[in-house]
Amino acid sequence: MANPGVARAVEYRIRHADGSWRYVDSVGVNLLGDPSVSGVVVNYRDVTKRKEAEEALKKSEERFRTTFEDAPVGVALVGLDGRRFRANRSLCEMLGCSEEDLLGENYLEHVHPDDRQISTEHFQRVLEEEAERYELERRYLRADGHVVWNLTSVSLIRDSEGNPIHFICLHQDITERKEAEKRLRYQATHDLLTDLPNRHLFMDRLKLALRLTRRTRGRKVAVLYMDLDNFKVVNDSLGHDAGDLLLVAVGERVRWCLRPEDTLARFGGDEFAVLLEEAEAPSDAAKVAERIVERFKAPLVVEGREFVIRPSIGIALGEARQKTAEDLLRDADTAMYQAKGRDDDYRVFDPAMYEQALRRLKLENDLRRAIEDEEFVVCYQPIVNLQTGEASGVEALVRWEHPDQQGLLAPSQFISVAEESGLVVPMGRWVLEEACRQGAKWQQEHPHIPPLVMAGNLSAKQLQHPDVAETVEEILEKTGFDARCLSLDITETVYIEALEGNTAALDKLKKMGVCISIDDFGTGYSSLASLKRLPAETLKIDKSFIKGIGEDVEDTAIVRMIIELAHTLGMEVIAEGVESKEQAEQLKEMGCDRGQGFYFAKPLAPEAVPVFLIR
C-alpha cells in the first residue's frame, strides 16, 4: 500500500478454526502517515455464502447451456414479440438453417402456410393469459423445401414477480410417425395386392356420390360389380402366386377402360367393383361394361403364360332418394350372379332379380336343412346291354322329397344351387353311400341276379375336394360294396379341367378298381389329343345327339363317329336318352354297347329294380 489513505480490496480464502475454508472480502487502508494510527487498517467480511451462490448460478447456467445446446429435441426461446432470441443445434438441424438464420425472425417464419392460422391462435391465447402452455402438431418447411412434421410444446416463462418474460418452445420431429400413420391409413383403405381402393373406401366414395345426386335432378350413380369366371381353377392348378399376379394384371386392364374420376376397387378374391359417379341411363354403365368385356377378349400374359379371363358383370343405378350405398351394391351383386347364371357378359339389375335372389337363398337354406334331415331319395334307372337286351347296371339319380312341395323334385330344380353353394359335396356323399348300400343289399338278397354296375354322378365340386378318393374308399368299406361294380360319371368339361389340373384323385379311384365314365359327351370341348389321354373306361353320349339319330343327318354322323372313336380307344359307349325302339335298334346297328332312357325304363324306386330285372 504505497499510497496513504487509499483503500485496497482483496478477496481470498482463509482457514477457519473448524478446518473449513471461508471466503473473505478484505479492504485495507494505508494509515501509516496518520500519526494517530500509524498503521494499516483492514476490514474483513465473510462472503462464503455469496460465493457459493455465485458458483451455483454459474454451474446452473452451464448446465442450462449444455442442456439447451445438446438437447435431442429442438429448443428455442421466443420473446413476447414472437421473435426468437435463442435456438439450439437440434432445431437448426431440423430446419436446415444456421442459428444466425433463426435468431431475430418471427416464430411463424418456417411454419407451413396451412398451419400458421392455428399456430397464431394458440400463441395469442397464451399471451392473453387464457392458457399457460399449448401443444400442437404442425408442419415446418425446411430450408431445402422439404416438409417436417413437428410436435411443438410452448410454455410461457414468468419472472419472480409473475410477469411474463418470454416463451420456451420445444420441437420434436415426428415426421416418421406421421408417415407411418399415413401408410397405415392408406393400407386400411386400399387392397395390399393390387393397390386399388378396398371395399371400405369404395363404400365411402359411393355414399358421397349418392349424397351429391340430391343436388342435381336426373343425376344417378352406377355401380358395376364384377368377378372372374373359373378363377379358382387358376389358383388350384398354378398356385396362389400366379393367381395374385393375374389379379394385379386384371386390375390394370380394367383401369384402362375407365376415366380418371371413376373408382375401381378390389373387394377380395376375384371380385372387383367400379363406381361411376355420373350416369344418366343404364346405357352409360353398359358401355363401360362392354369396354371391359371387349378388353378381356385378348389373353393376359403372366410369367410367360397366356390366360383368357372372362368377367361377369352386374350393373345397378340409383340415386339417394331411392337407394342407399348398401342397396346399390347388393343390386349390382345380384345382377352379376344373374349374368353368371345365364352365361351373359353383363346384366342390368331389375327388381325381379332381387325376388329371384331371395328365392335362391331360401332354396339354399332349404337344401341345408334337407341334408341334415335326409329328405333326399335315390331312384335307379336301368342301363341295358343293347346287344343282349339284359340290364347290366343302374344309374343312381337323386330326388328331393321337399316337405312343402307335392311330389319329388327333379335334380334340375336344385342341383345348380347345390353346386354353387358347395352343398353338393355333403349331398353327393350321402347319395353315393345310399346307392352303394342299396347295391350291396341287392347282391345279398338276390344272388341269382348278376351283380349290377352302380353308376353315380361326381360333380365338379366333389372332384375338386381334396379327399374325394378317400371318401369313396370309406363309403365302399362301410357299405361292403365292390369297387369294381361302381362307376363314377364325370361330365366332359369337368373331366378336361381335372386333366389340366391335378389327376391324383382320378388315379387313386382307378387303382381302387372304380370305373370312370365321361358323362354328357359331345357337349364339351374335348380335343382328340385330350381324348387320347382320358383315363376312362366309358363314354356316355349326350341325349341331345341321340334325339336326332335317324332324323338328323349330322346327329346320326356324330353318334356313329363317337362310337367308332371310343371303340378305337378301347372304351365302351352308353347312349343316354333312348326313348324309342327305332333309336335303340339303330344304336345297336351302329355297335353302341349299352343304352339308357325311358324306352327301357323310367327311374325306379329301390324295391322295383329286382322286379324289373327278373321280368
Coordinates of C-alpha atoms in Angstrom, one line a residue, residues 381-386 389-391 575-581 583-585 587 594-604 612 615:
Q381 CA -82.6 -96.1 -63.9
P382 CA -81.6 -99.3 -65.6
I383 CA -78.8 -99.4 -68.2
V384 CA -79.4 -102.1 -70.8
N385 CA -77.0 -104.1 -72.9
L386 CA -78.2 -103.2 -76.5
G389 CA -81.3 -106.8 -74.1
E390 CA -80.3 -107.5 -70.5
A391 CA -79.8 -104.9 -67.8
A575 CA -76.3 -93.8 -75.2
E576 CA -78.4 -91.6 -72.9
G577 CA -82.0 -90.6 -73.5
V578 CA -83.1 -93.5 -75.6
E579 CA -86.8 -93.0 -76.0
S580 CA -87.9 -95.2 -78.9
K581 CA -87.5 -98.7 -80.4
Q583 CA -83.4 -95.3 -81.7
A584 CA -82.5 -98.5 -79.8
E585 CA -82.3 -100.6 -82.9
L587 CA -77.8 -97.7 -81.9
R594 CA -75.4 -100.0 -73.8
G595 CA -78.4 -97.7 -73.7
Q596 CA -80.4 -95.8 -71.0
G597 CA -83.7 -94.0 -71.3
F598 CA -87.4 -94.0 -70.9
Y599 CA -87.7 -96.7 -73.7
F600 CA -86.2 -99.2 -71.4
A601 CA -87.4 -97.8 -68.0
K602 CA -88.0 -94.7 -66.1
P603 CA -86.1 -94.1 -62.8
L604 CA -87.4 -96.8 -60.4
F612 CA -87.6 -105.2 -63.4
R615 CA -89.0 -109.5 -65.8

